[in-house]
Amino acid sequence: MEGMSEIDFEKLAEIELRKDEAENADLEGSQVSFAAVSNGDAEISPTHPYYDVARHNILHLVGDDNLGRKVIAFSCCRLPPSYQLNHRRLLEYLKYALDQYVENDYTVVYFHYGLNSKNKPSLSWLQSAYKEFDRKYKKNLKALYIVHPTNFIKIIWNIFKPLISHKFGKKVIYLNYLSDLRDHLKYDQLKIPQEVIRHDENLHTKQKKKPLTAVKIPPPRPPLPTQQFGVSLQYLKAKNKGELIPPVMKHTVSYLKRKGVESSLRVMNCREIVHGLPEQNYAVLKFLICFLHMVSQESIFNKMTGSNLACVFGLNLIWSPKGTPSFSTLVPINIFIGLLIDFYPTIFSSRSVPGEQLP
């Protein structure tokens, strides 16, 4: 999707939303569409600072999850047409409403059904919203459940994926049906808009009506004369004059034997550099690296591998004469220190100093 402008993405999102609308219209048939209802939500006072937005009940408290954390729902079916709603005010209201809960752990349920080409916010608004919901809001958010996702959601996710942290991405959970919420939330306590419930029922009905078609499995193709994978060892032996070792394995190992001398050469170069240090510098370095090597041996428990330790200690052991090192110099520094830690016995065993002490 590289090279696409924001306008192109906006058009692509619009196309997918129109597909969703057409599919939902076909799904609902001639049923009368529901008007937005409060569904038991508290009445909003006209004196509310965001009454113009809050009166739509787009954001509402719906209950608790299985761990007793508050669950807040965002219902797209309650979004009025864009010309009736100031989306900047909507963003301010969302932050205002969430401020009541973000000091403690909380969960958000996003009911996607009801988002259409008439009420959807722009991509620039979505980008602003993600940026404005800073660490204060993301830190205690334990899960974001997206109910009834469509291709539109996938496109939006791909567009914003470079902006979304891996940690936040792990909190996003897609659920195709309302019943899937039972595994995570106290479902019977949830206040779900009637429009969403009816849509869920229609999805189940459509799923039941799908014909069961037999999956045709194509017949297996005979292997090619030079095929190395997906065939038995017996086949390879017969095709290679009785050789027990498959050619691809033999050639790969041979190549690695020739080209894998390089790591040993690195270690030897490291040893030469270290052995050129003055006696006290060498003794101090050897003492420290010996300890870090011992730490790295327990990496299965402490997660501190040689490369991880090198990232922590590298810049403290090698100083640039030109001041703060550039990013380009960090990589070779960390590789060098990582080699000292991983190959400590090889690099340091051939030189000792009088009265040296080891951890």
PDB file of C-alpha atoms in Angstrom, residues 18-315:
ATOM      1  CA  ARG A  18     -20.317   1.094   1.022  1.00  0.00           C
ATOM      2  CA  LYS A  19     -19.765  -2.639   0.587  1.00  0.00           C
ATOM      3  CA  ASP A  20     -20.607  -3.096   4.266  1.00  0.00           C
ATOM      4  CA  GLU A  21     -23.775  -1.028   3.849  1.00  0.00           C
ATOM      5  CA  ALA A  22     -24.871  -3.081   0.858  1.00  0.00           C
ATOM      6  CA  GLU A  23     -24.177  -6.338   2.667  1.00  0.00           C
ATOM      7  CA  ASN A  24     -26.044  -5.195   5.767  1.00  0.00           C
ATOM      8  CA  ALA A  25     -28.999  -4.074   3.655  1.00  0.00           C
ATOM      9  CA  ASP A  26     -29.109  -7.511   2.054  1.00  0.00           C
ATOM     10  CA  LEU A  27     -28.738  -9.140   5.469  1.00  0.00           C
ATOM     11  CA  GLU A  28     -31.605  -7.173   7.000  1.00  0.00           C
ATOM     12  CA  GLY A  29     -33.883  -7.446   3.974  1.00  0.00           C
ATOM     13  CA  SER A  30     -37.081  -5.530   4.413  1.00  0.00           C
ATOM     14  CA  GLN A  31     -36.772  -5.213   8.177  1.00  0.00           C
ATOM     15  CA  VAL A  32     -37.469  -1.806   9.631  1.00  0.00           C
ATOM     16  CA  SER A  33     -34.255  -0.211  10.796  1.00  0.00           C
ATOM     17  CA  PHE A  34     -34.066   0.692  14.445  1.00  0.00           C
ATOM     18  CA  ALA A  35     -33.794   4.247  15.630  1.00  0.00           C
ATOM     19  CA  ALA A  36     -31.173   5.042  18.220  1.00  0.00           C
ATOM     20  CA  VAL A  37     -32.468   4.159  21.672  1.00  0.00           C
ATOM     21  CA  SER A  38     -31.062   4.839  25.099  1.00  0.00           C
ATOM     22  CA  ASN A  39     -31.311   1.168  26.064  1.00  0.00           C
ATOM     23  CA  GLY A  40     -31.403   2.031  29.733  1.00  0.00           C
ATOM     24  CA  ASP A  41     -28.583   4.567  29.715  1.00  0.00           C
ATOM     25  CA  ALA A  42     -28.831   7.441  32.143  1.00  0.00           C
ATOM     26  CA  GLU A  43     -30.527  10.545  30.846  1.00  0.00           C
ATOM     27  CA  ILE A  44     -28.125  13.333  29.922  1.00  0.00           C
ATOM     28  CA  SER A  45     -28.776  16.703  31.499  1.00  0.00           C
ATOM     29  CA  PRO A  46     -28.900  19.691  29.133  1.00  0.00           C
ATOM     30  CA  THR A  47     -26.384  21.341  31.466  1.00  0.00           C
ATOM     31  CA  HIS A  48     -23.778  18.681  30.639  1.00  0.00           C
ATOM     32  CA  PRO A  49     -20.642  20.440  29.246  1.00  0.00           C
ATOM     33  CA  TYR A  50     -20.757  18.152  26.201  1.00  0.00           C
ATOM     34  CA  TYR A  51     -24.515  17.746  25.950  1.00  0.00           C
ATOM     35  CA  ASP A  52     -24.438  18.141  22.141  1.00  0.00           C
ATOM     36  CA  VAL A  53     -22.367  14.940  21.917  1.00  0.00           C
ATOM     37  CA  ALA A  54     -23.263  13.051  25.100  1.00  0.00           C
ATOM     38  CA  ARG A  55     -27.005  13.020  24.324  1.00  0.00           C
ATOM     39  CA  HIS A  56     -26.401  10.457  21.573  1.00  0.00           C
ATOM     40  CA  ASN A  57     -25.048   7.886  24.103  1.00  0.00           C
ATOM     41  CA  ILE A  58     -22.237   6.943  21.708  1.00  0.00           C
ATOM     42  CA  LEU A  59     -19.987   6.142  24.665  1.00  0.00           C
ATOM     43  CA  HIS A  60     -21.565   4.391  27.633  1.00  0.00           C
ATOM     44  CA  LEU A  61     -20.669   2.229  30.618  1.00  0.00           C
ATOM     45  CA  VAL A  62     -21.943  -1.292  29.952  1.00  0.00           C
ATOM     46  CA  GLY A  63     -20.807  -3.347  32.965  1.00  0.00           C
ATOM     47  CA  ASP A  64     -17.744  -5.224  34.196  1.00  0.00           C
ATOM     48  CA  ASP A  65     -15.390  -7.787  32.718  1.00  0.00           C
ATOM     49  CA  ASN A  66     -14.584 -11.121  34.373  1.00  0.00           C
ATOM     50  CA  LEU A  67     -11.933  -9.449  36.546  1.00  0.00           C
ATOM     51  CA  GLY A  68     -14.247  -6.691  37.768  1.00  0.00           C
ATOM     52  CA  ARG A  69     -12.784  -3.959  35.544  1.00  0.00           C
ATOM     53  CA  LYS A  70     -15.128  -1.327  34.143  1.00  0.00           C
ATOM     54  CA  VAL A  71     -16.239  -1.880  30.553  1.00  0.00           C
ATOM     55  CA  ILE A  72     -16.933   1.134  28.330  1.00  0.00           C
ATOM     56  CA  ALA A  73     -18.638   0.667  24.973  1.00  0.00           C
ATOM     57  CA  PHE A  74     -18.397   2.770  21.828  1.00  0.00           C
ATOM     58  CA  SER A  75     -21.449   2.161  19.616  1.00  0.00           C
ATOM     59  CA  CYS A  76     -21.114   3.240  15.987  1.00  0.00           C
ATOM     60  CA  CYS A  77     -24.841   2.724  15.417  1.00  0.00           C
ATOM     61  CA  ARG A  78     -25.449   5.778  17.615  1.00  0.00           C
ATOM     62  CA  LEU A  79     -23.204   8.077  15.596  1.00  0.00           C
ATOM     63  CA  PRO A  80     -25.367  10.688  13.844  1.00  0.00           C
ATOM     64  CA  PRO A  81     -24.517  11.861  10.301  1.00  0.00           C
ATOM     65  CA  SER A  82     -21.288  13.850  10.177  1.00  0.00           C
ATOM     66  CA  TYR A  83     -23.049  17.126   9.400  1.00  0.00           C
ATOM     67  CA  GLN A  84     -24.921  16.798  12.711  1.00  0.00           C
ATOM     68  CA  LEU A  85     -21.855  16.131  14.859  1.00  0.00           C
ATOM     69  CA  ASN A  86     -18.699  18.137  15.399  1.00  0.00           C
ATOM     70  CA  HIS A  87     -16.030  15.434  15.419  1.00  0.00           C
ATOM     71  CA  ARG A  88     -13.578  17.668  17.257  1.00  0.00           C
ATOM     72  CA  ARG A  89     -16.149  17.965  20.016  1.00  0.00           C
ATOM     73  CA  LEU A  90     -16.602  14.184  19.878  1.00  0.00           C
ATOM     74  CA  LEU A  91     -12.888  13.656  20.524  1.00  0.00           C
ATOM     75  CA  GLU A  92     -12.916  16.109  23.420  1.00  0.00           C
ATOM     76  CA  TYR A  93     -15.973  14.366  24.884  1.00  0.00           C
ATOM     77  CA  LEU A  94     -14.371  10.923  24.599  1.00  0.00           C
ATOM     78  CA  LYS A  95     -11.340  12.126  26.563  1.00  0.00           C
ATOM     79  CA  TYR A  96     -13.605  13.871  29.081  1.00  0.00           C
ATOM     80  CA  ALA A  97     -15.684  10.696  29.605  1.00  0.00           C
ATOM     81  CA  LEU A  98     -12.714   8.312  29.807  1.00  0.00           C
ATOM     82  CA  ASP A  99     -10.997  10.535  32.372  1.00  0.00           C
ATOM     83  CA  GLN A 100     -13.427   9.056  34.916  1.00  0.00           C
ATOM     84  CA  TYR A 101     -11.985   5.568  34.469  1.00  0.00           C
ATOM     85  CA  VAL A 102      -8.388   5.719  33.202  1.00  0.00           C
ATOM     86  CA  GLU A 103      -6.801   5.916  36.648  1.00  0.00           C
ATOM     87  CA  ASN A 104      -7.809   2.268  37.135  1.00  0.00           C
ATOM     88  CA  ASP A 105      -7.728  -0.752  34.827  1.00  0.00           C
ATOM     89  CA  TYR A 106     -10.531  -0.665  32.274  1.00  0.00           C
ATOM     90  CA  THR A 107     -11.749  -2.334  29.078  1.00  0.00           C
ATOM     91  CA  VAL A 108     -13.304  -0.931  25.903  1.00  0.00           C
ATOM     92  CA  VAL A 109     -15.790  -2.675  23.590  1.00  0.00           C
ATOM     93  CA  TYR A 110     -16.123  -1.188  20.118  1.00  0.00           C
ATOM     94  CA  PHE A 111     -19.395  -2.135  18.390  1.00  0.00           C
ATOM     95  CA  HIS A 112     -18.519  -1.584  14.728  1.00  0.00           C
ATOM     96  CA  TYR A 113     -21.991  -2.174  13.307  1.00  0.00           C
ATOM     97  CA  GLY A 114     -23.632   1.064  12.228  1.00  0.00           C
ATOM     98  CA  LEU A 115     -20.564   2.866  10.896  1.00  0.00           C
ATOM     99  CA  ASN A 116     -21.370   4.037   7.370  1.00  0.00           C
ATOM    100  CA  SER A 117     -20.328   6.527   4.736  1.00  0.00           C
ATOM    101  CA  LYS A 118     -22.585   9.205   6.253  1.00  0.00           C
ATOM    102  CA  ASN A 119     -21.345   9.141   9.847  1.00  0.00           C
ATOM    103  CA  LYS A 120     -17.736   7.957   9.625  1.00  0.00           C
ATOM    104  CA  PRO A 121     -14.991  10.313  10.870  1.00  0.00           C
ATOM    105  CA  SER A 122     -12.149  11.122   8.483  1.00  0.00           C
ATOM    106  CA  LEU A 123      -8.827   9.264   8.557  1.00  0.00           C
ATOM    107  CA  SER A 124      -7.115  12.437   9.773  1.00  0.00           C
ATOM    108  CA  TRP A 125      -9.546  12.505  12.715  1.00  0.00           C
ATOM    109  CA  LEU A 126      -8.726   8.893  13.557  1.00  0.00           C
ATOM    110  CA  GLN A 127      -5.024   9.713  13.420  1.00  0.00           C
ATOM    111  CA  SER A 128      -5.504  12.704  15.731  1.00  0.00           C
ATOM    112  CA  ALA A 129      -7.576  10.580  18.109  1.00  0.00           C
ATOM    113  CA  TYR A 130      -4.876   7.904  18.425  1.00  0.00           C
ATOM    114  CA  LYS A 131      -2.212  10.549  19.086  1.00  0.00           C
ATOM    115  CA  GLU A 132      -4.314  12.447  21.640  1.00  0.00           C
ATOM    116  CA  PHE A 133      -5.110   9.282  23.575  1.00  0.00           C
ATOM    117  CA  ASP A 134      -1.647   9.300  25.085  1.00  0.00           C
ATOM    118  CA  ARG A 135      -0.084   7.013  27.706  1.00  0.00           C
ATOM    119  CA  LYS A 136      -2.533   8.239  30.329  1.00  0.00           C
ATOM    120  CA  TYR A 137      -5.352   6.492  28.461  1.00  0.00           C
ATOM    121  CA  LYS A 138      -3.418   3.530  27.018  1.00  0.00           C
ATOM    122  CA  LYS A 139      -1.538   2.475  30.171  1.00  0.00           C
ATOM    123  CA  ASN A 140      -4.514   1.024  32.084  1.00  0.00           C
ATOM    124  CA  LEU A 141      -6.491  -0.095  29.024  1.00  0.00           C
ATOM    125  CA  LYS A 142      -6.336  -3.886  29.366  1.00  0.00           C
ATOM    126  CA  ALA A 143      -8.290  -4.898  26.259  1.00  0.00           C
ATOM    127  CA  LEU A 144     -10.015  -3.394  23.222  1.00  0.00           C
ATOM    128  CA  TYR A 145     -12.679  -5.746  21.849  1.00  0.00           C
ATOM    129  CA  ILE A 146     -13.771  -5.020  18.272  1.00  0.00           C
ATOM    130  CA  VAL A 147     -17.159  -6.658  17.694  1.00  0.00           C
ATOM    131  CA  HIS A 148     -18.428  -7.491  14.166  1.00  0.00           C
ATOM    132  CA  PRO A 149     -15.247  -6.386  12.325  1.00  0.00           C
ATOM    133  CA  THR A 150     -15.354  -5.967   8.537  1.00  0.00           C
ATOM    134  CA  ASN A 151     -12.821  -5.376   5.771  1.00  0.00           C
ATOM    135  CA  PHE A 152     -13.023  -1.678   6.607  1.00  0.00           C
ATOM    136  CA  ILE A 153     -11.404  -2.439   9.982  1.00  0.00           C
ATOM    137  CA  LYS A 154      -8.615  -4.394   8.276  1.00  0.00           C
ATOM    138  CA  ILE A 155      -7.871  -1.489   5.935  1.00  0.00           C
ATOM    139  CA  ILE A 156      -7.829   1.030   8.787  1.00  0.00           C
ATOM    140  CA  TRP A 157      -5.525  -1.261  10.783  1.00  0.00           C
ATOM    141  CA  ASN A 158      -3.086  -1.558   7.869  1.00  0.00           C
ATOM    142  CA  ILE A 159      -3.093   2.215   7.374  1.00  0.00           C
ATOM    143  CA  PHE A 160      -2.338   2.986  11.012  1.00  0.00           C
ATOM    144  CA  LYS A 161      -0.166  -0.048  11.784  1.00  0.00           C
ATOM    145  CA  PRO A 162       3.096   1.955  11.540  1.00  0.00           C
ATOM    146  CA  LEU A 163       1.766   4.320  14.232  1.00  0.00           C
ATOM    147  CA  ILE A 164       0.474   1.644  16.599  1.00  0.00           C
ATOM    148  CA  SER A 165       2.863   0.235  19.159  1.00  0.00           C
ATOM    149  CA  HIS A 166       3.299  -3.519  19.405  1.00  0.00           C
ATOM    150  CA  LYS A 167       2.260  -3.393  23.058  1.00  0.00           C
ATOM    151  CA  PHE A 168      -1.033  -1.659  22.211  1.00  0.00           C
ATOM    152  CA  GLY A 169      -1.648  -3.958  19.233  1.00  0.00           C
ATOM    153  CA  LYS A 170      -1.601  -6.992  21.560  1.00  0.00           C
ATOM    154  CA  LYS A 171      -4.560  -5.523  23.452  1.00  0.00           C
ATOM    155  CA  VAL A 172      -6.820  -5.548  20.361  1.00  0.00           C
ATOM    156  CA  ILE A 173      -9.128  -8.594  20.126  1.00  0.00           C
ATOM    157  CA  TYR A 174     -11.543  -9.229  17.235  1.00  0.00           C
ATOM    158  CA  LEU A 175     -14.880 -10.910  17.952  1.00  0.00           C
ATOM    159  CA  ASN A 176     -17.232 -11.982  15.154  1.00  0.00           C
ATOM    160  CA  TYR A 177     -20.306 -12.501  17.344  1.00  0.00           C
ATOM    161  CA  LEU A 178     -21.681 -11.090  20.568  1.00  0.00           C
ATOM    162  CA  SER A 179     -21.585 -14.562  22.114  1.00  0.00           C
ATOM    163  CA  ASP A 180     -17.774 -14.408  21.897  1.00  0.00           C
ATOM    164  CA  LEU A 181     -17.891 -11.708  24.577  1.00  0.00           C
ATOM    165  CA  ARG A 182     -18.979 -14.322  27.130  1.00  0.00           C
ATOM    166  CA  ASP A 183     -15.405 -15.599  27.352  1.00  0.00           C
ATOM    167  CA  HIS A 184     -14.171 -12.190  28.493  1.00  0.00           C
ATOM    168  CA  LEU A 185     -16.982 -10.164  30.072  1.00  0.00           C
ATOM    169  CA  LYS A 186     -20.012 -10.588  32.306  1.00  0.00           C
ATOM    170  CA  TYR A 187     -22.216 -10.831  29.248  1.00  0.00           C
ATOM    171  CA  ASP A 188     -25.588 -10.898  31.014  1.00  0.00           C
ATOM    172  CA  GLN A 189     -24.821  -7.525  32.605  1.00  0.00           C
ATOM    173  CA  LEU A 190     -23.905  -5.779  29.357  1.00  0.00           C
ATOM    174  CA  LYS A 191     -26.109  -3.026  27.970  1.00  0.00           C
ATOM    175  CA  ILE A 192     -25.883  -3.641  24.219  1.00  0.00           C
ATOM    176  CA  PRO A 193     -27.749  -1.439  21.714  1.00  0.00           C
ATOM    177  CA  GLN A 194     -30.737  -3.198  20.164  1.00  0.00           C
ATOM    178  CA  GLU A 195     -29.410  -2.443  16.676  1.00  0.00           C
ATOM    179  CA  VAL A 196     -26.254  -4.416  17.441  1.00  0.00           C
ATOM    180  CA  ILE A 197     -28.243  -7.325  18.903  1.00  0.00           C
ATOM    181  CA  ARG A 198     -30.480  -7.492  15.815  1.00  0.00           C
ATOM    182  CA  HIS A 199     -27.445  -7.373  13.504  1.00  0.00           C
ATOM    183  CA  ASP A 200     -25.838 -10.222  15.450  1.00  0.00           C
ATOM    184  CA  GLU A 201     -29.017 -12.302  15.087  1.00  0.00           C
ATOM    185  CA  ASN A 202     -29.020 -11.669  11.342  1.00  0.00           C
ATOM    186  CA  LEU A 203     -25.387 -12.781  11.081  1.00  0.00           C
ATOM    187  CA  HIS A 204     -26.199 -16.058  12.866  1.00  0.00           C
ATOM    188  CA  THR A 205     -29.194 -16.633  10.587  1.00  0.00           C
ATOM    189  CA  LYS A 206     -27.071 -16.033   7.500  1.00  0.00           C
ATOM    190  CA  GLN A 207     -24.391 -18.408   8.792  1.00  0.00           C
ATOM    191  CA  LYS A 208     -26.954 -21.187   9.298  1.00  0.00           C
ATOM    192  CA  LYS A 209     -28.281 -20.769   5.748  1.00  0.00           C
ATOM    193  CA  LYS A 210     -24.872 -21.204   4.139  1.00  0.00           C
ATOM    194  CA  PRO A 211     -24.820 -24.431   2.095  1.00  0.00           C
ATOM    195  CA  LEU A 212     -22.260 -27.020   3.078  1.00  0.00           C
ATOM    196  CA  THR A 213     -20.054 -27.553   0.048  1.00  0.00           C
ATOM    197  CA  ALA A 214     -17.685 -30.433  -0.221  1.00  0.00           C
ATOM    198  CA  VAL A 215     -14.042 -29.403  -0.409  1.00  0.00           C
ATOM    199  CA  LYS A 216     -12.423 -30.855  -3.501  1.00  0.00           C
ATOM    200  CA  ILE A 217      -8.896 -32.030  -2.880  1.00  0.00           C
ATOM    201  CA  PRO A 218      -6.810 -32.107  -6.055  1.00  0.00           C
ATOM    202  CA  PRO A 219      -4.995 -35.370  -6.762  1.00  0.00           C
ATOM    203  CA  PRO A 220      -1.329 -35.394  -5.714  1.00  0.00           C
ATOM    204  CA  ARG A 221       1.099 -34.434  -8.459  1.00  0.00           C
ATOM    205  CA  PRO A 222       4.112 -36.637  -9.160  1.00  0.00           C
ATOM    206  CA  PRO A 223       7.368 -35.104  -7.894  1.00  0.00           C
ATOM    207  CA  LEU A 224       9.678 -33.333 -10.310  1.00  0.00           C
ATOM    208  CA  PRO A 225      12.946 -35.086 -11.233  1.00  0.00           C
ATOM    209  CA  THR A 226      15.039 -32.524  -9.317  1.00  0.00           C
ATOM    210  CA  GLN A 227      12.593 -31.993  -6.426  1.00  0.00           C
ATOM    211  CA  GLN A 228      14.292 -31.830  -3.003  1.00  0.00           C
ATOM    212  CA  PHE A 229      11.400 -30.963  -0.674  1.00  0.00           C
ATOM    213  CA  GLY A 230       8.048 -32.665  -0.168  1.00  0.00           C
ATOM    214  CA  VAL A 231       9.444 -36.067  -1.149  1.00  0.00           C
ATOM    215  CA  SER A 232      10.637 -39.048   0.865  1.00  0.00           C
ATOM    216  CA  LEU A 233      14.256 -39.821   1.698  1.00  0.00           C
ATOM    217  CA  GLN A 234      13.886 -43.034  -0.273  1.00  0.00           C
ATOM    218  CA  TYR A 235      12.925 -41.042  -3.382  1.00  0.00           C
ATOM    219  CA  LEU A 236      15.997 -38.801  -2.990  1.00  0.00           C
ATOM    220  CA  LYS A 237      18.243 -41.820  -2.500  1.00  0.00           C
ATOM    221  CA  ALA A 238      16.937 -43.467  -5.677  1.00  0.00           C
ATOM    222  CA  LYS A 239      17.349 -40.240  -7.695  1.00  0.00           C
ATOM    223  CA  ASN A 240      20.902 -39.624  -6.455  1.00  0.00           C
ATOM    224  CA  LYS A 241      22.594 -42.969  -7.139  1.00  0.00           C
ATOM    225  CA  GLY A 242      22.099 -44.372  -3.669  1.00  0.00           C
ATOM    226  CA  GLU A 243      23.485 -41.354  -1.776  1.00  0.00           C
ATOM    227  CA  LEU A 244      22.138 -41.379   1.806  1.00  0.00           C
ATOM    228  CA  ILE A 245      22.561 -37.620   2.397  1.00  0.00           C
ATOM    229  CA  PRO A 246      20.212 -35.448   0.263  1.00  0.00           C
ATOM    230  CA  PRO A 247      22.150 -33.091  -2.070  1.00  0.00           C
ATOM    231  CA  VAL A 248      20.477 -29.939  -0.730  1.00  0.00           C
ATOM    232  CA  MET A 249      21.637 -30.787   2.798  1.00  0.00           C
ATOM    233  CA  LYS A 250      25.133 -31.678   1.670  1.00  0.00           C
ATOM    234  CA  HIS A 251      25.574 -28.486  -0.375  1.00  0.00           C
ATOM    235  CA  THR A 252      24.130 -26.276   2.384  1.00  0.00           C
ATOM    236  CA  VAL A 253      26.434 -27.691   5.045  1.00  0.00           C
ATOM    237  CA  SER A 254      29.414 -27.412   2.702  1.00  0.00           C
ATOM    238  CA  TYR A 255      28.630 -23.749   2.029  1.00  0.00           C
ATOM    239  CA  LEU A 256      28.246 -22.973   5.724  1.00  0.00           C
ATOM    240  CA  LYS A 257      31.558 -24.698   6.465  1.00  0.00           C
ATOM    241  CA  ARG A 258      33.275 -22.429   3.946  1.00  0.00           C
ATOM    242  CA  LYS A 259      31.500 -19.180   4.791  1.00  0.00           C
ATOM    243  CA  GLY A 260      30.924 -19.796   8.527  1.00  0.00           C
ATOM    244  CA  VAL A 261      34.851 -19.261   9.266  1.00  0.00           C
ATOM    245  CA  GLU A 262      33.923 -15.608   9.438  1.00  0.00           C
ATOM    246  CA  SER A 263      32.446 -15.790  13.010  1.00  0.00           C
ATOM    247  CA  SER A 264      35.658 -17.480  14.217  1.00  0.00           C
ATOM    248  CA  LEU A 265      37.687 -14.775  12.512  1.00  0.00           C
ATOM    249  CA  ARG A 266      35.660 -12.125  14.352  1.00  0.00           C
ATOM    250  CA  VAL A 267      36.420 -13.793  17.666  1.00  0.00           C
ATOM    251  CA  MET A 268      40.138 -13.935  16.869  1.00  0.00           C
ATOM    252  CA  ASN A 269      40.123 -10.255  15.922  1.00  0.00           C
ATOM    253  CA  CYS A 270      38.374  -9.430  19.195  1.00  0.00           C
ATOM    254  CA  ARG A 271      41.052 -11.346  21.108  1.00  0.00           C
ATOM    255  CA  GLU A 272      43.826  -9.422  19.392  1.00  0.00           C
ATOM    256  CA  ILE A 273      42.189  -6.092  20.204  1.00  0.00           C
ATOM    257  CA  VAL A 274      41.630  -7.005  23.853  1.00  0.00           C
ATOM    258  CA  HIS A 275      45.125  -8.396  24.296  1.00  0.00           C
ATOM    259  CA  GLY A 276      46.510  -5.042  23.196  1.00  0.00           C
ATOM    260  CA  LEU A 277      45.047  -3.291  26.243  1.00  0.00           C
ATOM    261  CA  PRO A 278      47.242  -2.120  29.125  1.00  0.00           C
ATOM    262  CA  GLU A 279      47.444  -4.625  31.977  1.00  0.00           C
ATOM    263  CA  GLN A 280      45.040  -2.921  34.402  1.00  0.00           C
ATOM    264  CA  ASN A 281      42.500  -2.085  31.684  1.00  0.00           C
ATOM    265  CA  TYR A 282      42.615  -5.707  30.562  1.00  0.00           C
ATOM    266  CA  ALA A 283      42.186  -6.994  34.122  1.00  0.00           C
ATOM    267  CA  VAL A 284      39.151  -4.783  34.789  1.00  0.00           C
ATOM    268  CA  LEU A 285      37.557  -5.678  31.451  1.00  0.00           C
ATOM    269  CA  LYS A 286      38.171  -9.384  31.973  1.00  0.00           C
ATOM    270  CA  PHE A 287      36.661  -9.255  35.473  1.00  0.00           C
ATOM    271  CA  LEU A 288      33.499  -7.537  34.198  1.00  0.00           C
ATOM    272  CA  ILE A 289      33.070  -9.648  31.052  1.00  0.00           C
ATOM    273  CA  CYS A 290      33.534 -12.828  33.096  1.00  0.00           C
ATOM    274  CA  PHE A 291      30.616 -11.778  35.290  1.00  0.00           C
ATOM    275  CA  LEU A 292      28.440 -10.774  32.302  1.00  0.00           C
ATOM    276  CA  HIS A 293      29.216 -14.129  30.681  1.00  0.00           C
ATOM    277  CA  MET A 294      27.954 -15.857  33.838  1.00  0.00           C
ATOM    278  CA  VAL A 295      24.774 -13.746  33.722  1.00  0.00           C
ATOM    279  CA  SER A 296      24.195 -14.619  30.057  1.00  0.00           C
ATOM    280  CA  GLN A 297      24.434 -18.330  30.875  1.00  0.00           C
ATOM    281  CA  GLU A 298      21.200 -17.916  32.862  1.00  0.00           C
ATOM    282  CA  SER A 299      19.366 -16.085  30.045  1.00  0.00           C
ATOM    283  CA  ILE A 300      16.623 -18.709  29.973  1.00  0.00           C
ATOM    284  CA  PHE A 301      15.563 -17.302  33.354  1.00  0.00           C
ATOM    285  CA  ASN A 302      16.746 -13.667  33.351  1.00  0.00           C
ATOM    286  CA  LYS A 303      16.269 -12.952  29.585  1.00  0.00           C
ATOM    287  CA  MET A 304      19.693 -11.268  29.526  1.00  0.00           C
ATOM    288  CA  THR A 305      21.483 -12.772  26.536  1.00  0.00           C
ATOM    289  CA  GLY A 306      24.923 -11.621  25.455  1.00  0.00           C
ATOM    290  CA  SER A 307      23.414  -9.239  22.887  1.00  0.00           C
ATOM    291  CA  ASN A 308      20.990  -7.794  25.461  1.00  0.00           C
ATOM    292  CA  LEU A 309      23.794  -7.207  27.939  1.00  0.00           C
ATOM    293  CA  ALA A 310      25.872  -5.625  25.172  1.00  0.00           C
ATOM    294  CA  CYS A 311      23.107  -3.074  24.541  1.00  0.00           C
ATOM    295  CA  VAL A 312      23.237  -2.101  28.214  1.00  0.00           C
ATOM    296  CA  PHE A 313      27.012  -2.019  28.740  1.00  0.00           C
ATOM    297  CA  GLY A 314      28.364  -1.285  25.243  1.00  0.00           C
ATOM    298  CA  LEU A 315      28.373   2.508  25.399  1.00  0.00           C
TER     299      LEU A 315
END
